[in-house]
Amino acid sequence: MRLAIFDLDNTLIRGDSDHAWGDYLIRIGAVDPVAYKKANDEYLHAYENGTLDINQYLEFSLQPLANVSRQQLDKWHHDFMRAVIEPMILPKAEALLEQHRQAGDYLLIITATNRFVTGPIAERLGVDDLIAIEMEEDQDGKYTGRVEGIPSFREGKVVRLDAWLKEHPEITLKDACFYSDSRNDLPLLEKVDHPVAVDPDDQLRAEAEKRGWQILSLR
């Protein structure tokens, strides 16, 4: 079974789901509208520039999840999916997923956004599995605001994928493909047989052109 791996943000959807979640929290009044927006935007720019401190960002972005109940978070996320995520889903991305599905490939999203935000999105897109940043929970199932395990970011995506492959011995990286828009995903793009740059940032486009990688637009 061939493995088809996909980044999520700005690859399968038009925009960044983590940043959009932050904007949603601002809109519903769950966080300070001025300070949170300033930090949320700055972290997005750092990610886009390849300078993001992932641990610092996660301390910021996961804290709001620890401040309210899971029940309330789930209600918010249901509305977030309807109002924010659905308009971000790219028809060409859905067609690409279906093409791989019809080919019998195993569809895996690997993202540097947390599972709370991305789990329902992966389910909506109908992929087989998701590797995302995992969050610690207390004994009552409430998020603590801390990360559990290795963040699936940059080289961490490779580490997490290797661990996932050990748990799925029937699947290998032989002939695998990986679709991504970001320079941050170069470590994983370099690891697969078929790297694909999707609407890439400037650095990834330059690398893809230099190395002869496929460049694709889903917009």
mmCIF file of C-alpha atoms in Angstrom:
data_model
loop_
_atom_site.group_PDB
_atom_site.id
_atom_site.type_symbol
_atom_site.label_atom_id
_atom_site.label_comp_id
_atom_site.label_asym_id
_atom_site.label_seq_id
_atom_site.Cartn_x
_atom_site.Cartn_y
_atom_site.Cartn_z
ATOM 1 C CA MET A 1 0.000 0.000 0.000
ATOM 2 C CA ARG A 2 1.517 3.323 -1.090
ATOM 3 C CA LEU A 3 1.616 6.115 1.461
ATOM 4 C CA ALA A 4 0.333 9.531 0.397
ATOM 5 C CA ILE A 5 1.260 12.154 3.001
ATOM 6 C CA PHE A 6 -0.199 15.644 3.140
ATOM 7 C CA ASP A 7 0.544 18.782 5.079
ATOM 8 C CA LEU A 8 -2.707 20.506 6.041
ATOM 9 C CA ASP A 9 -2.389 24.266 6.431
ATOM 10 C CA ASN A 10 -2.019 26.181 3.166
ATOM 11 C CA THR A 11 -1.777 22.838 1.386
ATOM 12 C CA LEU A 12 -5.153 21.088 1.623
ATOM 13 C CA ILE A 13 -6.904 24.181 2.954
ATOM 14 C CA ARG A 14 -6.675 27.837 2.015
ATOM 15 C CA GLY A 15 -4.988 29.278 5.104
ATOM 16 C CA ASP A 16 -3.623 28.249 8.479
ATOM 17 C CA SER A 17 -6.118 26.456 10.733
ATOM 18 C CA ASP A 18 -4.183 27.234 13.931
ATOM 19 C CA HIS A 19 -4.033 30.959 13.186
ATOM 20 C CA ALA A 20 -7.684 30.874 12.107
ATOM 21 C CA TRP A 21 -8.605 29.211 15.427
ATOM 22 C CA GLY A 22 -6.838 32.053 17.234
ATOM 23 C CA ASP A 23 -8.809 34.596 15.220
ATOM 24 C CA TYR A 24 -12.003 32.686 16.040
ATOM 25 C CA LEU A 25 -11.231 32.859 19.773
ATOM 26 C CA ILE A 26 -10.733 36.603 19.405
ATOM 27 C CA ARG A 27 -14.029 36.968 17.543
ATOM 28 C CA ILE A 28 -16.067 35.151 20.211
ATOM 29 C CA GLY A 29 -14.365 37.060 23.039
ATOM 30 C CA ALA A 30 -12.545 34.090 24.552
ATOM 31 C CA VAL A 31 -9.149 35.851 24.619
ATOM 32 C CA ASP A 32 -7.825 39.396 24.866
ATOM 33 C CA PRO A 33 -8.566 40.874 21.425
ATOM 34 C CA VAL A 34 -5.546 43.156 21.196
ATOM 35 C CA ALA A 35 -2.717 41.233 22.854
ATOM 36 C CA TYR A 36 -3.757 37.832 21.483
ATOM 37 C CA LYS A 37 -4.168 39.069 17.921
ATOM 38 C CA LYS A 38 -0.761 40.758 18.009
ATOM 39 C CA ALA A 39 0.950 37.595 19.240
ATOM 40 C CA ASN A 40 -1.063 35.302 16.941
ATOM 41 C CA ASP A 41 -0.059 37.330 13.888
ATOM 42 C CA GLU A 42 3.593 37.530 14.963
ATOM 43 C CA TYR A 43 3.822 33.776 15.415
ATOM 44 C CA LEU A 44 2.282 33.193 11.989
ATOM 45 C CA HIS A 45 4.851 35.481 10.381
ATOM 46 C CA ALA A 46 7.653 33.685 12.237
ATOM 47 C CA TYR A 47 6.351 30.348 10.927
ATOM 48 C CA GLU A 48 6.177 31.680 7.387
ATOM 49 C CA ASN A 49 9.720 33.054 7.684
ATOM 50 C CA GLY A 50 11.094 29.781 9.064
ATOM 51 C CA THR A 51 12.024 31.329 12.436
ATOM 52 C CA LEU A 52 9.259 29.985 14.689
ATOM 53 C CA ASP A 53 10.178 28.781 18.184
ATOM 54 C CA ILE A 54 7.685 25.917 18.325
ATOM 55 C CA ASN A 55 7.825 25.459 22.104
ATOM 56 C CA GLN A 56 7.209 29.142 22.743
ATOM 57 C CA TYR A 57 4.348 29.142 20.260
ATOM 58 C CA LEU A 58 2.718 26.068 21.765
ATOM 59 C CA GLU A 59 2.858 27.581 25.239
ATOM 60 C CA PHE A 60 0.905 30.507 23.790
ATOM 61 C CA SER A 61 -1.556 28.637 21.565
ATOM 62 C CA LEU A 62 -2.459 25.765 23.888
ATOM 63 C CA GLN A 63 -3.168 27.873 26.956
ATOM 64 C CA PRO A 64 -6.683 28.930 25.854
ATOM 65 C CA LEU A 65 -7.591 25.241 25.532
ATOM 66 C CA ALA A 66 -6.787 24.762 29.209
ATOM 67 C CA ASN A 67 -8.992 27.623 30.348
ATOM 68 C CA VAL A 68 -12.385 26.113 29.482
ATOM 69 C CA SER A 69 -14.126 22.735 29.567
ATOM 70 C CA ARG A 70 -13.862 20.177 26.786
ATOM 71 C CA GLN A 71 -17.617 20.451 26.326
ATOM 72 C CA GLN A 72 -17.358 24.175 25.658
ATOM 73 C CA LEU A 73 -14.357 23.681 23.363
ATOM 74 C CA ASP A 74 -16.243 21.093 21.338
ATOM 75 C CA LYS A 75 -19.193 23.488 20.903
ATOM 76 C CA TRP A 76 -16.849 26.214 19.740
ATOM 77 C CA HIS A 77 -15.062 23.872 17.350
ATOM 78 C CA HIS A 78 -18.331 22.732 15.795
ATOM 79 C CA ASP A 79 -19.113 26.357 14.968
ATOM 80 C CA PHE A 80 -15.502 26.950 13.858
ATOM 81 C CA MET A 81 -15.747 24.087 11.359
ATOM 82 C CA ARG A 82 -18.956 25.470 9.871
ATOM 83 C CA ALA A 83 -18.075 29.153 9.797
ATOM 84 C CA VAL A 84 -14.314 29.114 9.191
ATOM 85 C CA ILE A 85 -12.958 25.793 7.950
ATOM 86 C CA GLU A 86 -15.568 24.832 5.359
ATOM 87 C CA PRO A 87 -14.876 27.968 3.274
ATOM 88 C CA MET A 88 -11.127 27.196 3.483
ATOM 89 C CA ILE A 89 -11.402 23.697 1.993
ATOM 90 C CA LEU A 90 -10.046 23.623 -1.558
ATOM 91 C CA PRO A 91 -12.051 21.665 -4.166
ATOM 92 C CA LYS A 92 -8.839 20.749 -6.003
ATOM 93 C CA ALA A 93 -7.429 19.393 -2.743
ATOM 94 C CA GLU A 94 -10.486 17.196 -2.274
ATOM 95 C CA ALA A 95 -10.077 15.989 -5.855
ATOM 96 C CA LEU A 96 -6.408 15.163 -5.195
ATOM 97 C CA LEU A 97 -7.327 13.204 -2.082
ATOM 98 C CA GLU A 98 -9.950 11.304 -4.047
ATOM 99 C CA GLN A 99 -7.418 10.535 -6.779
ATOM 100 C CA HIS A 100 -5.108 8.924 -4.214
ATOM 101 C CA ARG A 101 -8.038 7.189 -2.551
ATOM 102 C CA GLN A 102 -9.130 5.649 -5.849
ATOM 103 C CA ALA A 103 -5.548 4.511 -6.437
ATOM 104 C CA GLY A 104 -5.696 2.542 -3.199
ATOM 105 C CA ASP A 105 -3.178 4.739 -1.388
ATOM 106 C CA TYR A 106 -3.137 5.239 2.383
ATOM 107 C CA LEU A 107 -3.929 8.898 3.119
ATOM 108 C CA LEU A 108 -2.051 10.485 6.034
ATOM 109 C CA ILE A 109 -2.078 14.115 7.163
ATOM 110 C CA ILE A 110 0.915 15.251 9.194
ATOM 111 C CA THR A 111 0.623 18.726 10.647
ATOM 112 C CA ALA A 112 2.295 21.090 13.098
ATOM 113 C CA THR A 113 -1.132 22.136 14.358
ATOM 114 C CA ASN A 114 -2.612 20.438 17.423
ATOM 115 C CA ARG A 115 -5.016 17.504 17.239
ATOM 116 C CA PHE A 116 -7.907 19.397 18.837
ATOM 117 C CA VAL A 117 -7.986 21.852 15.942
ATOM 118 C CA THR A 118 -7.097 19.413 13.161
ATOM 119 C CA GLY A 119 -8.796 16.157 14.148
ATOM 120 C CA PRO A 120 -12.247 17.183 12.888
ATOM 121 C CA ILE A 121 -10.690 18.685 9.745
ATOM 122 C CA ALA A 122 -8.907 15.421 8.938
ATOM 123 C CA GLU A 123 -12.175 13.576 9.517
ATOM 124 C CA ARG A 124 -14.012 15.998 7.229
ATOM 125 C CA LEU A 125 -11.421 15.412 4.485
ATOM 126 C CA GLY A 126 -11.784 11.652 4.869
ATOM 127 C CA VAL A 127 -8.128 10.729 5.332
ATOM 128 C CA ASP A 128 -7.064 7.464 6.928
ATOM 129 C CA ASP A 129 -4.986 8.874 9.766
ATOM 130 C CA LEU A 130 -3.550 12.028 11.294
ATOM 131 C CA ILE A 131 -0.257 12.879 12.934
ATOM 132 C CA ALA A 132 -0.606 16.139 14.852
ATOM 133 C CA ILE A 133 0.731 17.850 17.934
ATOM 134 C CA GLU A 134 -0.667 16.002 20.934
ATOM 135 C CA MET A 135 -1.838 17.753 24.075
ATOM 136 C CA GLU A 136 -1.602 16.591 27.644
ATOM 137 C CA GLU A 137 -4.880 15.951 29.462
ATOM 138 C CA ASP A 138 -5.573 15.718 33.186
ATOM 139 C CA GLN A 139 -7.376 12.773 34.768
ATOM 140 C CA ASP A 140 -10.738 14.349 33.899
ATOM 141 C CA GLY A 141 -9.867 14.753 30.231
ATOM 142 C CA LYS A 142 -9.315 18.507 30.432
ATOM 143 C CA TYR A 143 -6.383 19.953 28.507
ATOM 144 C CA THR A 144 -3.513 21.167 30.673
ATOM 145 C CA GLY A 145 -2.017 23.542 28.104
ATOM 146 C CA ARG A 146 1.116 21.410 27.797
ATOM 147 C CA VAL A 147 2.401 19.325 24.898
ATOM 148 C CA GLU A 148 2.600 15.554 25.061
ATOM 149 C CA GLY A 149 5.494 13.981 23.186
ATOM 150 C CA ILE A 150 7.477 15.409 20.284
ATOM 151 C CA PRO A 151 5.845 18.222 18.294
ATOM 152 C CA SER A 152 5.280 17.279 14.654
ATOM 153 C CA PHE A 153 7.179 20.307 13.362
ATOM 154 C CA ARG A 154 10.166 20.439 10.985
ATOM 155 C CA GLU A 155 12.452 17.491 11.881
ATOM 156 C CA GLY A 156 9.812 16.470 14.421
ATOM 157 C CA LYS A 157 7.560 15.469 11.533
ATOM 158 C CA VAL A 158 10.187 12.942 10.441
ATOM 159 C CA VAL A 159 10.579 11.616 13.994
ATOM 160 C CA ARG A 160 6.827 11.283 14.464
ATOM 161 C CA LEU A 161 6.394 9.637 11.045
ATOM 162 C CA ASP A 162 9.146 7.123 11.803
ATOM 163 C CA ALA A 163 7.393 6.230 15.055
ATOM 164 C CA TRP A 164 4.076 5.915 13.212
ATOM 165 C CA LEU A 165 5.626 3.610 10.611
ATOM 166 C CA LYS A 166 6.886 1.309 13.369
ATOM 167 C CA GLU A 167 3.291 1.020 14.563
ATOM 168 C CA HIS A 168 2.121 0.273 10.996
ATOM 169 C CA PRO A 169 4.608 -2.328 9.677
ATOM 170 C CA GLU A 170 2.360 -3.066 6.696
ATOM 171 C CA ILE A 171 3.141 0.434 5.346
ATOM 172 C CA THR A 172 6.557 1.710 4.233
ATOM 173 C CA LEU A 173 8.001 4.866 2.687
ATOM 174 C CA LYS A 174 8.730 3.033 -0.568
ATOM 175 C CA ASP A 175 7.306 5.166 -3.408
ATOM 176 C CA ALA A 176 5.671 7.499 -0.851
ATOM 177 C CA CYS A 177 4.735 11.074 -1.727
ATOM 178 C CA PHE A 178 4.463 14.162 0.478
ATOM 179 C CA TYR A 179 2.604 17.362 -0.427
ATOM 180 C CA SER A 180 3.510 20.601 1.347
ATOM 181 C CA ASP A 181 3.591 24.362 0.874
ATOM 182 C CA SER A 182 6.244 25.224 3.459
ATOM 183 C CA ARG A 183 10.015 25.526 3.830
ATOM 184 C CA ASN A 184 9.478 24.131 7.327
ATOM 185 C CA ASP A 185 8.678 20.758 5.756
ATOM 186 C CA LEU A 186 11.943 20.358 3.858
ATOM 187 C CA PRO A 187 13.187 17.605 6.241
ATOM 188 C CA LEU A 188 10.226 15.386 5.372
ATOM 189 C CA LEU A 189 10.121 16.375 1.704
ATOM 190 C CA GLU A 190 13.730 15.214 1.444
ATOM 191 C CA LYS A 191 12.838 11.843 2.958
ATOM 192 C CA VAL A 192 10.165 10.681 0.486
ATOM 193 C CA ASP A 193 10.541 9.398 -3.067
ATOM 194 C CA HIS A 194 8.001 11.856 -4.476
ATOM 195 C CA PRO A 195 8.119 15.312 -2.852
ATOM 196 C CA VAL A 196 5.523 17.769 -4.171
ATOM 197 C CA ALA A 197 5.587 21.518 -3.497
ATOM 198 C CA VAL A 198 2.006 22.809 -3.326
ATOM 199 C CA ASP A 199 1.562 26.551 -3.859
ATOM 200 C CA PRO A 200 4.961 26.803 -2.176
ATOM 201 C CA ASP A 201 6.541 29.679 -0.283
ATOM 202 C CA ASP A 202 9.503 31.341 -2.000
ATOM 203 C CA GLN A 203 12.185 29.217 -0.357
ATOM 204 C CA LEU A 204 10.422 25.936 -1.018
ATOM 205 C CA ARG A 205 9.728 26.943 -4.618
ATOM 206 C CA ALA A 206 13.414 27.686 -5.142
ATOM 207 C CA GLU A 207 14.401 24.331 -3.606
ATOM 208 C CA ALA A 208 11.814 22.474 -5.668
ATOM 209 C CA GLU A 209 13.010 24.100 -8.886
ATOM 210 C CA LYS A 210 16.649 23.366 -8.028
ATOM 211 C CA ARG A 211 15.961 19.717 -7.195
ATOM 212 C CA GLY A 212 13.466 19.045 -9.956
ATOM 213 C CA TRP A 213 10.555 18.391 -7.594
ATOM 214 C CA GLN A 214 6.993 18.621 -8.837
ATOM 215 C CA ILE A 215 5.284 21.959 -8.186
ATOM 216 C CA LEU A 216 1.504 21.915 -7.984
ATOM 217 C CA SER A 217 -1.242 24.475 -7.373
ATOM 218 C CA LEU A 218 -4.504 23.542 -5.669
ATOM 219 C CA ARG A 219 -5.857 27.114 -5.663
#
